[in-house]
PDB file of C-alpha atoms in Angstrom:
ATOM      1  CA  UNK A   1       0.900 -10.392 -19.022  1.00  0.00           C
ATOM      2  CA  UNK A   2       2.309  -6.877 -19.007  1.00  0.00           C
ATOM      3  CA  UNK A   3       1.546  -4.948 -15.684  1.00  0.00           C
ATOM      4  CA  UNK A   4       2.167  -1.342 -14.833  1.00  0.00           C
ATOM      5  CA  UNK A   5       2.517   0.362 -11.260  1.00  0.00           C
ATOM      6  CA  UNK A   6       1.899   4.094 -11.006  1.00  0.00           C
ATOM      7  CA  UNK A   7       4.046   6.409  -8.955  1.00  0.00           C
ATOM      8  CA  UNK A   8       1.276   8.969  -8.869  1.00  0.00           C
ATOM      9  CA  UNK A   9       1.495  12.520  -7.905  1.00  0.00           C
ATOM     10  CA  UNK A  10      -1.626  14.342  -6.477  1.00  0.00           C
ATOM     11  CA  UNK A  11      -2.548  17.683  -8.194  1.00  0.00           C
ATOM     12  CA  UNK A  12      -4.638  20.570  -6.986  1.00  0.00           C
ATOM     13  CA  UNK A  13      -7.294  20.057  -9.613  1.00  0.00           C
ATOM     14  CA  UNK A  14      -9.211  23.131 -10.740  1.00  0.00           C
ATOM     15  CA  UNK A  15     -11.922  21.424 -12.767  1.00  0.00           C
ATOM     16  CA  UNK A  16     -13.516  18.016 -13.741  1.00  0.00           C
ATOM     17  CA  UNK A  17     -12.019  18.493 -17.136  1.00  0.00           C
ATOM     18  CA  UNK A  18      -8.615  18.719 -15.497  1.00  0.00           C
ATOM     19  CA  UNK A  19      -9.167  15.516 -13.662  1.00  0.00           C
ATOM     20  CA  UNK A  20     -10.471  13.547 -16.844  1.00  0.00           C
ATOM     21  CA  UNK A  21      -7.600  14.853 -18.900  1.00  0.00           C
ATOM     22  CA  UNK A  22      -4.976  13.733 -16.253  1.00  0.00           C
ATOM     23  CA  UNK A  23      -6.392  10.168 -15.792  1.00  0.00           C
ATOM     24  CA  UNK A  24      -6.836   9.736 -19.470  1.00  0.00           C
ATOM     25  CA  UNK A  25      -3.323  10.801 -20.125  1.00  0.00           C
ATOM     26  CA  UNK A  26      -1.997   8.399 -17.439  1.00  0.00           C
ATOM     27  CA  UNK A  27      -3.997   5.472 -18.827  1.00  0.00           C
ATOM     28  CA  UNK A  28      -3.047   6.304 -22.426  1.00  0.00           C
ATOM     29  CA  UNK A  29       0.723   6.449 -21.350  1.00  0.00           C
ATOM     30  CA  UNK A  30       0.430   3.184 -19.574  1.00  0.00           C
ATOM     31  CA  UNK A  31      -1.291   1.557 -22.607  1.00  0.00           C
ATOM     32  CA  UNK A  32       1.418   2.985 -24.803  1.00  0.00           C
ATOM     33  CA  UNK A  33       3.874   0.851 -22.881  1.00  0.00           C
ATOM     34  CA  UNK A  34       1.776  -2.182 -23.644  1.00  0.00           C
ATOM     35  CA  UNK A  35       0.345  -2.518 -20.157  1.00  0.00           C
ATOM     36  CA  UNK A  36      -2.546  -4.944 -19.831  1.00  0.00           C
ATOM     37  CA  UNK A  37      -3.148  -4.234 -16.067  1.00  0.00           C
ATOM     38  CA  UNK A  38      -2.641  -0.743 -14.652  1.00  0.00           C
ATOM     39  CA  UNK A  39      -2.490  -0.123 -10.865  1.00  0.00           C
ATOM     40  CA  UNK A  40      -3.158   3.275  -9.263  1.00  0.00           C
ATOM     41  CA  UNK A  41      -2.261   4.015  -5.634  1.00  0.00           C
ATOM     42  CA  UNK A  42      -4.178   4.282  -2.294  1.00  0.00           C
ATOM     43  CA  UNK A  43      -5.909   7.622  -1.738  1.00  0.00           C
ATOM     44  CA  UNK A  44      -4.902   8.845  -5.128  1.00  0.00           C
ATOM     45  CA  UNK A  45      -8.550  10.052  -5.548  1.00  0.00           C
ATOM     46  CA  UNK A  46      -7.955  12.608  -2.734  1.00  0.00           C
ATOM     47  CA  UNK A  47      -7.033  15.236  -5.448  1.00  0.00           C
ATOM     48  CA  UNK A  48     -10.775  15.196  -6.225  1.00  0.00           C
ATOM     49  CA  UNK A  49     -11.426  17.198  -2.913  1.00  0.00           C
ATOM     50  CA  UNK A  50      -9.843  20.278  -4.690  1.00  0.00           C
ATOM     51  CA  UNK A  51     -12.851  20.366  -7.079  1.00  0.00           C
ATOM     52  CA  UNK A  52     -14.841  21.764  -4.150  1.00  0.00           C
ATOM     53  CA  UNK A  53     -12.201  24.507  -3.361  1.00  0.00           C
ATOM     54  CA  UNK A  54      -9.196  24.864  -1.160  1.00  0.00           C
ATOM     55  CA  UNK A  55     -11.355  25.299   1.991  1.00  0.00           C
ATOM     56  CA  UNK A  56     -13.028  21.998   1.601  1.00  0.00           C
ATOM     57  CA  UNK A  57      -9.806  20.127   0.582  1.00  0.00           C
ATOM     58  CA  UNK A  58      -7.866  21.646   3.570  1.00  0.00           C
ATOM     59  CA  UNK A  59     -10.430  20.177   6.113  1.00  0.00           C
ATOM     60  CA  UNK A  60     -10.229  16.565   6.879  1.00  0.00           C
ATOM     61  CA  UNK A  61     -13.875  15.636   7.263  1.00  0.00           C
ATOM     62  CA  UNK A  62     -15.032  17.853   4.544  1.00  0.00           C
ATOM     63  CA  UNK A  63     -12.533  16.547   2.124  1.00  0.00           C
ATOM     64  CA  UNK A  64     -13.388  12.919   2.801  1.00  0.00           C
ATOM     65  CA  UNK A  65     -16.906  13.339   1.942  1.00  0.00           C
ATOM     66  CA  UNK A  66     -16.211  15.609  -1.019  1.00  0.00           C
ATOM     67  CA  UNK A  67     -14.085  12.799  -2.598  1.00  0.00           C
ATOM     68  CA  UNK A  68     -16.744  10.248  -1.834  1.00  0.00           C
ATOM     69  CA  UNK A  69     -19.375  12.294  -3.676  1.00  0.00           C
ATOM     70  CA  UNK A  70     -17.253  12.439  -6.740  1.00  0.00           C
ATOM     71  CA  UNK A  71     -16.285   8.773  -6.943  1.00  0.00           C
ATOM     72  CA  UNK A  72     -19.271   7.451  -9.046  1.00  0.00           C
ATOM     73  CA  UNK A  73     -18.353   9.907 -11.759  1.00  0.00           C
ATOM     74  CA  UNK A  74     -14.649   9.118 -11.370  1.00  0.00           C
ATOM     75  CA  UNK A  75     -15.425   5.420 -11.644  1.00  0.00           C
ATOM     76  CA  UNK A  76     -17.386   5.965 -14.800  1.00  0.00           C
ATOM     77  CA  UNK A  77     -14.422   7.522 -16.466  1.00  0.00           C
ATOM     78  CA  UNK A  78     -12.140   4.764 -15.443  1.00  0.00           C
ATOM     79  CA  UNK A  79     -14.686   2.127 -16.653  1.00  0.00           C
ATOM     80  CA  UNK A  80     -14.894   3.892 -19.954  1.00  0.00           C
ATOM     81  CA  UNK A  81     -11.130   4.006 -20.290  1.00  0.00           C
ATOM     82  CA  UNK A  82     -10.721   0.269 -19.481  1.00  0.00           C
ATOM     83  CA  UNK A  83     -13.296  -0.581 -22.120  1.00  0.00           C
ATOM     84  CA  UNK A  84     -11.861   1.678 -24.789  1.00  0.00           C
ATOM     85  CA  UNK A  85      -8.333   0.328 -24.345  1.00  0.00           C
ATOM     86  CA  UNK A  86      -9.341  -3.206 -23.611  1.00  0.00           C
ATOM     87  CA  UNK A  87      -7.194  -3.318 -20.314  1.00  0.00           C
ATOM     88  CA  UNK A  88      -7.743  -3.917 -16.623  1.00  0.00           C
ATOM     89  CA  UNK A  89      -7.421  -0.917 -14.321  1.00  0.00           C
ATOM     90  CA  UNK A  90      -7.268  -0.862 -10.459  1.00  0.00           C
ATOM     91  CA  UNK A  91      -8.441   2.743  -9.798  1.00  0.00           C
ATOM     92  CA  UNK A  92      -6.971   4.919  -6.978  1.00  0.00           C
ATOM     93  CA  UNK A  93      -8.588   4.094  -3.806  1.00  0.00           C
ATOM     94  CA  UNK A  94     -10.821   6.537  -2.122  1.00  0.00           C
ATOM     95  CA  UNK A  95     -13.052   7.136   1.029  1.00  0.00           C
ATOM     96  CA  UNK A  96     -16.620   6.076   0.166  1.00  0.00           C
ATOM     97  CA  UNK A  97     -19.653   5.629   2.340  1.00  0.00           C
ATOM     98  CA  UNK A  98     -19.723   2.071   3.879  1.00  0.00           C
ATOM     99  CA  UNK A  99     -22.483   0.221   5.716  1.00  0.00           C
ATOM    100  CA  UNK A 100     -22.221   2.621   8.774  1.00  0.00           C
ATOM    101  CA  UNK A 101     -22.100   6.346   8.821  1.00  0.00           C
ATOM    102  CA  UNK A 102     -18.289   6.314   8.537  1.00  0.00           C
ATOM    103  CA  UNK A 103     -16.365   5.774   5.192  1.00  0.00           C
ATOM    104  CA  UNK A 104     -14.304   2.733   4.055  1.00  0.00           C
ATOM    105  CA  UNK A 105     -11.146   3.003   2.005  1.00  0.00           C
ATOM    106  CA  UNK A 106     -12.113   1.284  -1.320  1.00  0.00           C
ATOM    107  CA  UNK A 107     -10.308   0.497  -4.605  1.00  0.00           C
ATOM    108  CA  UNK A 108     -12.272  -0.560  -7.598  1.00  0.00           C
ATOM    109  CA  UNK A 109     -11.127  -2.887 -10.440  1.00  0.00           C
ATOM    110  CA  UNK A 110     -12.307  -2.296 -14.000  1.00  0.00           C
ATOM    111  CA  UNK A 111     -11.981  -4.388 -17.074  1.00  0.00           C
ATOM    112  CA  UNK A 112     -12.731  -4.415 -20.776  1.00  0.00           C
ATOM    113  CA  UNK A 113     -16.414  -5.099 -20.009  1.00  0.00           C
ATOM    114  CA  UNK A 114     -16.747  -2.513 -17.270  1.00  0.00           C
ATOM    115  CA  UNK A 115     -16.485  -2.595 -13.446  1.00  0.00           C
ATOM    116  CA  UNK A 116     -15.445  -5.860 -12.092  1.00  0.00           C
ATOM    117  CA  UNK A 117     -15.698  -5.336  -8.336  1.00  0.00           C
ATOM    118  CA  UNK A 118     -14.090  -3.471  -5.504  1.00  0.00           C
ATOM    119  CA  UNK A 119     -11.936  -4.230  -2.463  1.00  0.00           C
ATOM    120  CA  UNK A 120     -12.050  -2.396   0.941  1.00  0.00           C
ATOM    121  CA  UNK A 121      -9.045  -1.933   3.164  1.00  0.00           C
ATOM    122  CA  UNK A 122      -9.029  -4.430   6.002  1.00  0.00           C
ATOM    123  CA  UNK A 123      -6.914  -2.933   8.771  1.00  0.00           C
ATOM    124  CA  UNK A 124      -6.743   0.770   9.321  1.00  0.00           C
ATOM    125  CA  UNK A 125      -3.618   2.693  10.134  1.00  0.00           C
ATOM    126  CA  UNK A 126      -3.440   4.927  13.295  1.00  0.00           C
ATOM    127  CA  UNK A 127      -4.203   8.035  11.288  1.00  0.00           C
ATOM    128  CA  UNK A 128      -7.117   6.458   9.598  1.00  0.00           C
ATOM    129  CA  UNK A 129      -8.731   5.142  12.842  1.00  0.00           C
ATOM    130  CA  UNK A 130      -7.717   7.844  15.401  1.00  0.00           C
ATOM    131  CA  UNK A 131      -7.791  11.055  13.300  1.00  0.00           C
ATOM    132  CA  UNK A 132      -9.936  10.325  10.216  1.00  0.00           C
ATOM    133  CA  UNK A 133     -12.332   7.653  11.598  1.00  0.00           C
ATOM    134  CA  UNK A 134     -12.117   5.660   8.362  1.00  0.00           C
ATOM    135  CA  UNK A 135     -13.263   2.112   9.125  1.00  0.00           C
ATOM    136  CA  UNK A 136     -12.610  -1.387   7.808  1.00  0.00           C
ATOM    137  CA  UNK A 137     -15.023  -2.598   5.117  1.00  0.00           C
ATOM    138  CA  UNK A 138     -16.012  -5.788   3.210  1.00  0.00           C
ATOM    139  CA  UNK A 139     -13.768  -8.781   3.476  1.00  0.00           C
ATOM    140  CA  UNK A 140     -10.982  -9.773   1.112  1.00  0.00           C
ATOM    141  CA  UNK A 141     -11.846 -11.040  -2.388  1.00  0.00           C
ATOM    142  CA  UNK A 142     -10.400 -12.723  -5.425  1.00  0.00           C
ATOM    143  CA  UNK A 143     -11.005 -11.382  -8.785  1.00  0.00           C
ATOM    144  CA  UNK A 144     -10.692 -13.805 -11.643  1.00  0.00           C
ATOM    145  CA  UNK A 145      -9.919 -11.936 -14.859  1.00  0.00           C
ATOM    146  CA  UNK A 146      -9.358 -15.040 -17.025  1.00  0.00           C
ATOM    147  CA  UNK A 147      -5.696 -14.941 -17.527  1.00  0.00           C
ATOM    148  CA  UNK A 148      -4.910 -14.599 -13.706  1.00  0.00           C
ATOM    149  CA  UNK A 149      -6.517 -14.360 -10.308  1.00  0.00           C
ATOM    150  CA  UNK A 150      -5.898 -11.139  -8.531  1.00  0.00           C
ATOM    151  CA  UNK A 151      -5.998 -10.206  -4.824  1.00  0.00           C
ATOM    152  CA  UNK A 152      -5.806  -6.699  -3.401  1.00  0.00           C
ATOM    153  CA  UNK A 153      -3.941  -5.668  -0.172  1.00  0.00           C
ATOM    154  CA  UNK A 154      -4.304  -1.909   0.373  1.00  0.00           C
ATOM    155  CA  UNK A 155      -1.203  -0.300   1.883  1.00  0.00           C
ATOM    156  CA  UNK A 156      -1.038  -1.334   5.663  1.00  0.00           C
ATOM    157  CA  UNK A 157      -2.881  -4.618   4.786  1.00  0.00           C
ATOM    158  CA  UNK A 158       0.268  -5.834   3.007  1.00  0.00           C
ATOM    159  CA  UNK A 159       2.095  -5.850   6.309  1.00  0.00           C
ATOM    160  CA  UNK A 160      -0.119  -8.701   7.739  1.00  0.00           C
ATOM    161  CA  UNK A 161       0.868 -12.214   6.474  1.00  0.00           C
ATOM    162  CA  UNK A 162      -2.399 -13.809   7.265  1.00  0.00           C
ATOM    163  CA  UNK A 163      -4.232 -11.459   5.030  1.00  0.00           C
ATOM    164  CA  UNK A 164      -1.749 -12.295   2.132  1.00  0.00           C
ATOM    165  CA  UNK A 165      -2.203 -16.053   2.957  1.00  0.00           C
ATOM    166  CA  UNK A 166      -5.949 -15.739   2.757  1.00  0.00           C
ATOM    167  CA  UNK A 167      -5.571 -14.386  -0.905  1.00  0.00           C
ATOM    168  CA  UNK A 168      -3.053 -17.056  -1.769  1.00  0.00           C
ATOM    169  CA  UNK A 169      -5.186 -19.936  -0.455  1.00  0.00           C
ATOM    170  CA  UNK A 170      -8.040 -18.522  -2.532  1.00  0.00           C
ATOM    171  CA  UNK A 171      -5.859 -18.804  -5.657  1.00  0.00           C
ATOM    172  CA  UNK A 172      -4.281 -15.398  -6.207  1.00  0.00           C
ATOM    173  CA  UNK A 173      -1.416 -15.288  -8.800  1.00  0.00           C
ATOM    174  CA  UNK A 174      -0.986 -11.399  -8.361  1.00  0.00           C
ATOM    175  CA  UNK A 175      -1.438  -9.224  -5.282  1.00  0.00           C
ATOM    176  CA  UNK A 176      -1.975  -5.528  -6.108  1.00  0.00           C
ATOM    177  CA  UNK A 177      -0.752  -3.191  -3.267  1.00  0.00           C
ATOM    178  CA  UNK A 178      -1.736   0.436  -3.759  1.00  0.00           C
ATOM    179  CA  UNK A 179      -0.216   2.662  -0.960  1.00  0.00           C
ATOM    180  CA  UNK A 180       0.031   6.079   0.433  1.00  0.00           C
ATOM    181  CA  UNK A 181       2.831   6.660   2.989  1.00  0.00           C
ATOM    182  CA  UNK A 182       4.032  10.099   4.212  1.00  0.00           C
ATOM    183  CA  UNK A 183       7.558   9.052   5.236  1.00  0.00           C
ATOM    184  CA  UNK A 184      10.417   6.837   4.074  1.00  0.00           C
ATOM    185  CA  UNK A 185       9.909   4.483   6.962  1.00  0.00           C
ATOM    186  CA  UNK A 186       6.189   3.964   5.911  1.00  0.00           C
ATOM    187  CA  UNK A 187       7.089   3.299   2.303  1.00  0.00           C
ATOM    188  CA  UNK A 188       9.698   0.638   3.460  1.00  0.00           C
ATOM    189  CA  UNK A 189       7.350  -0.912   5.764  1.00  0.00           C
ATOM    190  CA  UNK A 190       4.780  -1.513   2.934  1.00  0.00           C
ATOM    191  CA  UNK A 191       7.554  -2.421   0.503  1.00  0.00           C
ATOM    192  CA  UNK A 192       9.036  -5.031   2.968  1.00  0.00           C
ATOM    193  CA  UNK A 193       5.530  -6.473   3.593  1.00  0.00           C
ATOM    194  CA  UNK A 194       4.943  -6.613  -0.202  1.00  0.00           C
ATOM    195  CA  UNK A 195       8.132  -8.354  -0.889  1.00  0.00           C
ATOM    196  CA  UNK A 196       7.374 -10.785   2.049  1.00  0.00           C
ATOM    197  CA  UNK A 197       3.999 -11.649   0.594  1.00  0.00           C
ATOM    198  CA  UNK A 198       5.666 -12.326  -2.801  1.00  0.00           C
ATOM    199  CA  UNK A 199       8.061 -14.598  -1.067  1.00  0.00           C
ATOM    200  CA  UNK A 200       5.499 -16.531   1.136  1.00  0.00           C
ATOM    201  CA  UNK A 201       2.961 -16.776  -1.637  1.00  0.00           C
ATOM    202  CA  UNK A 202       5.479 -17.464  -4.458  1.00  0.00           C
ATOM    203  CA  UNK A 203       3.469 -14.950  -6.388  1.00  0.00           C
ATOM    204  CA  UNK A 204       3.830 -11.466  -8.015  1.00  0.00           C
ATOM    205  CA  UNK A 205       3.047  -8.293  -6.009  1.00  0.00           C
ATOM    206  CA  UNK A 206       2.510  -4.911  -7.828  1.00  0.00           C
ATOM    207  CA  UNK A 207       3.209  -1.945  -5.593  1.00  0.00           C
ATOM    208  CA  UNK A 208       1.692   1.498  -6.630  1.00  0.00           C
ATOM    209  CA  UNK A 209       2.411   4.544  -4.371  1.00  0.00           C
ATOM    210  CA  UNK A 210       1.424   8.198  -4.188  1.00  0.00           C
ATOM    211  CA  UNK A 211       4.490  10.451  -4.531  1.00  0.00           C
ATOM    212  CA  UNK A 212       5.298  14.125  -3.994  1.00  0.00           C
ATOM    213  CA  UNK A 213       3.911  16.988  -1.894  1.00  0.00           C
ATOM    214  CA  UNK A 214       0.200  17.987  -1.874  1.00  0.00           C
ATOM    215  CA  UNK A 215       0.417  20.809   0.687  1.00  0.00           C
ATOM    216  CA  UNK A 216      -3.341  21.757   0.145  1.00  0.00           C
ATOM    217  CA  UNK A 217      -4.459  18.470   1.752  1.00  0.00           C
ATOM    218  CA  UNK A 218      -3.947  17.594   5.319  1.00  0.00           C
ATOM    219  CA  UNK A 219      -4.808  13.978   4.534  1.00  0.00           C
ATOM    220  CA  UNK A 220      -2.135  13.338   1.897  1.00  0.00           C
ATOM    221  CA  UNK A 221       0.193  16.404   2.195  1.00  0.00           C
ATOM    222  CA  UNK A 222       3.348  14.349   2.003  1.00  0.00           C
ATOM    223  CA  UNK A 223       3.851  11.310  -0.140  1.00  0.00           C
ATOM    224  CA  UNK A 224       6.951   9.099  -0.252  1.00  0.00           C
ATOM    225  CA  UNK A 225       7.340   5.973  -2.404  1.00  0.00           C
ATOM    226  CA  UNK A 226       8.573   4.291  -5.532  1.00  0.00           C
ATOM    227  CA  UNK A 227       6.590   2.003  -7.769  1.00  0.00           C
ATOM    228  CA  UNK A 228       7.868  -1.632  -8.047  1.00  0.00           C
ATOM    229  CA  UNK A 229       6.900  -5.121  -9.126  1.00  0.00           C
ATOM    230  CA  UNK A 230       8.112  -7.992  -6.845  1.00  0.00           C
ATOM    231  CA  UNK A 231       8.351 -11.729  -7.120  1.00  0.00           C
ATOM    232  CA  UNK A 232       9.856 -14.566  -5.177  1.00  0.00           C
ATOM    233  CA  UNK A 233      13.748 -14.668  -5.324  1.00  0.00           C
ATOM    234  CA  UNK A 234      13.834 -18.040  -6.925  1.00  0.00           C
ATOM    235  CA  UNK A 235      13.877 -19.791 -10.249  1.00  0.00           C
ATOM    236  CA  UNK A 236      12.254 -17.705 -13.037  1.00  0.00           C
ATOM    237  CA  UNK A 237      12.616 -14.483 -11.133  1.00  0.00           C
ATOM    238  CA  UNK A 238      15.408 -11.997 -10.294  1.00  0.00           C
ATOM    239  CA  UNK A 239      17.654 -13.109  -7.365  1.00  0.00           C
ATOM    240  CA  UNK A 240      16.639  -9.887  -5.562  1.00  0.00           C
ATOM    241  CA  UNK A 241      12.963 -10.467  -5.960  1.00  0.00           C
ATOM    242  CA  UNK A 242      12.668  -7.102  -7.521  1.00  0.00           C
ATOM    243  CA  UNK A 243      11.270  -7.531 -11.123  1.00  0.00           C
ATOM    244  CA  UNK A 244      11.118  -3.889 -11.808  1.00  0.00           C
ATOM    245  CA  UNK A 245      11.358  -0.633  -9.745  1.00  0.00           C
ATOM    246  CA  UNK A 246      11.264   3.145 -10.270  1.00  0.00           C
ATOM    247  CA  UNK A 247      13.230   5.868  -8.558  1.00  0.00           C
ATOM    248  CA  UNK A 248      12.045   7.100  -5.161  1.00  0.00           C
ATOM    249  CA  UNK A 249       9.369   9.946  -5.531  1.00  0.00           C
ATOM    250  CA  UNK A 250       9.679   9.795  -9.367  1.00  0.00           C
ATOM    251  CA  UNK A 251       6.262  10.084 -11.052  1.00  0.00           C
ATOM    252  CA  UNK A 252       5.510   7.647 -13.928  1.00  0.00           C
ATOM    253  CA  UNK A 253       4.731   4.039 -14.728  1.00  0.00           C
ATOM    254  CA  UNK A 254       6.919   1.072 -13.870  1.00  0.00           C
ATOM    255  CA  UNK A 255       6.116  -1.816 -16.156  1.00  0.00           C
ATOM    256  CA  UNK A 256       7.095  -5.630 -16.320  1.00  0.00           C
ATOM    257  CA  UNK A 257       6.168  -8.600 -18.279  1.00  0.00           C
ATOM    258  CA  UNK A 258       4.877 -11.284 -15.845  1.00  0.00           C
ATOM    259  CA  UNK A 259       5.056 -14.877 -16.974  1.00  0.00           C
ATOM    260  CA  UNK A 260       2.274 -16.608 -15.179  1.00  0.00           C
ATOM    261  CA  UNK A 261       3.753 -19.999 -16.031  1.00  0.00           C
ATOM    262  CA  UNK A 262       6.809 -18.898 -13.974  1.00  0.00           C
ATOM    263  CA  UNK A 263       4.475 -18.450 -10.973  1.00  0.00           C
ATOM    264  CA  UNK A 264       3.326 -22.036 -11.366  1.00  0.00           C
ATOM    265  CA  UNK A 265       6.753 -23.349 -12.036  1.00  0.00           C
ATOM    266  CA  UNK A 266       8.239 -21.863  -8.848  1.00  0.00           C
ATOM    267  CA  UNK A 267       5.335 -23.114  -6.847  1.00  0.00           C
ATOM    268  CA  UNK A 268       5.999 -26.566  -8.128  1.00  0.00           C
ATOM    269  CA  UNK A 269       9.802 -26.767  -8.541  1.00  0.00           C
ATOM    270  CA  UNK A 270      11.348 -23.841  -6.749  1.00  0.00           C
ATOM    271  CA  UNK A 271      14.544 -24.223  -4.780  1.00  0.00           C
ATOM    272  CA  UNK A 272      12.317 -23.685  -1.836  1.00  0.00           C
ATOM    273  CA  UNK A 273       8.623 -24.234  -1.602  1.00  0.00           C
ATOM    274  CA  UNK A 274       7.175 -21.628   0.806  1.00  0.00           C
ATOM    275  CA  UNK A 275       3.702 -21.988  -0.405  1.00  0.00           C
ATOM    276  CA  UNK A 276       3.664 -25.777  -0.026  1.00  0.00           C
ATOM    277  CA  UNK A 277       5.444 -25.639   3.403  1.00  0.00           C
ATOM    278  CA  UNK A 278       3.246 -22.932   4.931  1.00  0.00           C
ATOM    279  CA  UNK A 279       1.074 -25.538   6.836  1.00  0.00           C
ATOM    280  CA  UNK A 280       4.120 -27.260   8.179  1.00  0.00           C
ATOM    281  CA  UNK A 281       5.296 -23.974   9.691  1.00  0.00           C
ATOM    282  CA  UNK A 282       1.966 -23.354  11.150  1.00  0.00           C
ATOM    283  CA  UNK A 283       1.926 -26.743  12.782  1.00  0.00           C
ATOM    284  CA  UNK A 284       5.166 -25.995  14.575  1.00  0.00           C
ATOM    285  CA  UNK A 285       3.950 -22.912  16.558  1.00  0.00           C
TER     286      UNK A 285
END
């Protein structure tokens, strides 16, 4: 299974046609690299706020709801692209209306037959909870796409081992980690968390960040990251645990072929058996 992680820059879009052209080009380029699963980052949809003008995009609360209003139409575009190309796409996450009067941070997964489902972020960062008042949403889910079972940990969620463990216990082979971090330290926190989840769960983690400046948005004005795909540093995987990675802040796709049999092999016959020995570690604390 060939997977692709986007290092995605946010643009000050001037029209809906500009958005549709951009996302279509990105998906087309990913498919041209033979990707079967394409992953976009956390809050990559915030560029949709500019469709309402610079004043709206420049105000936190207004931009949040402006993006939420555009998401049904944006999701329809991604659903169509997934169907046309016969691929799976994790769309960029966005603030959307949750069960209360405050938004949740939601990423939606699309497949060749249309929308599969969505995953809400579980644990809010300080900015989300103290400044933006974005709240946690529906619980973690597993998405069975036939060839693999997929879990999603949005950015900060990847830094919490029990969330990753929940997905692994539910059968996840791959964990998708879309992120949006405004500093090198933030990027490395998510990266270290993603690599740790790959180690503990003996699985593959796909990390897709936003990159580059977006000075027109106080929500996502600075973006630091590098797209990458991680695995356990054990048999069948690179000794570093890094299957593929891009350059820091370099827009584009990072792709890799994932052998799902290698995941099963390392879980069964690895030099270490982190997945199997998790319960043993828990019983000793």
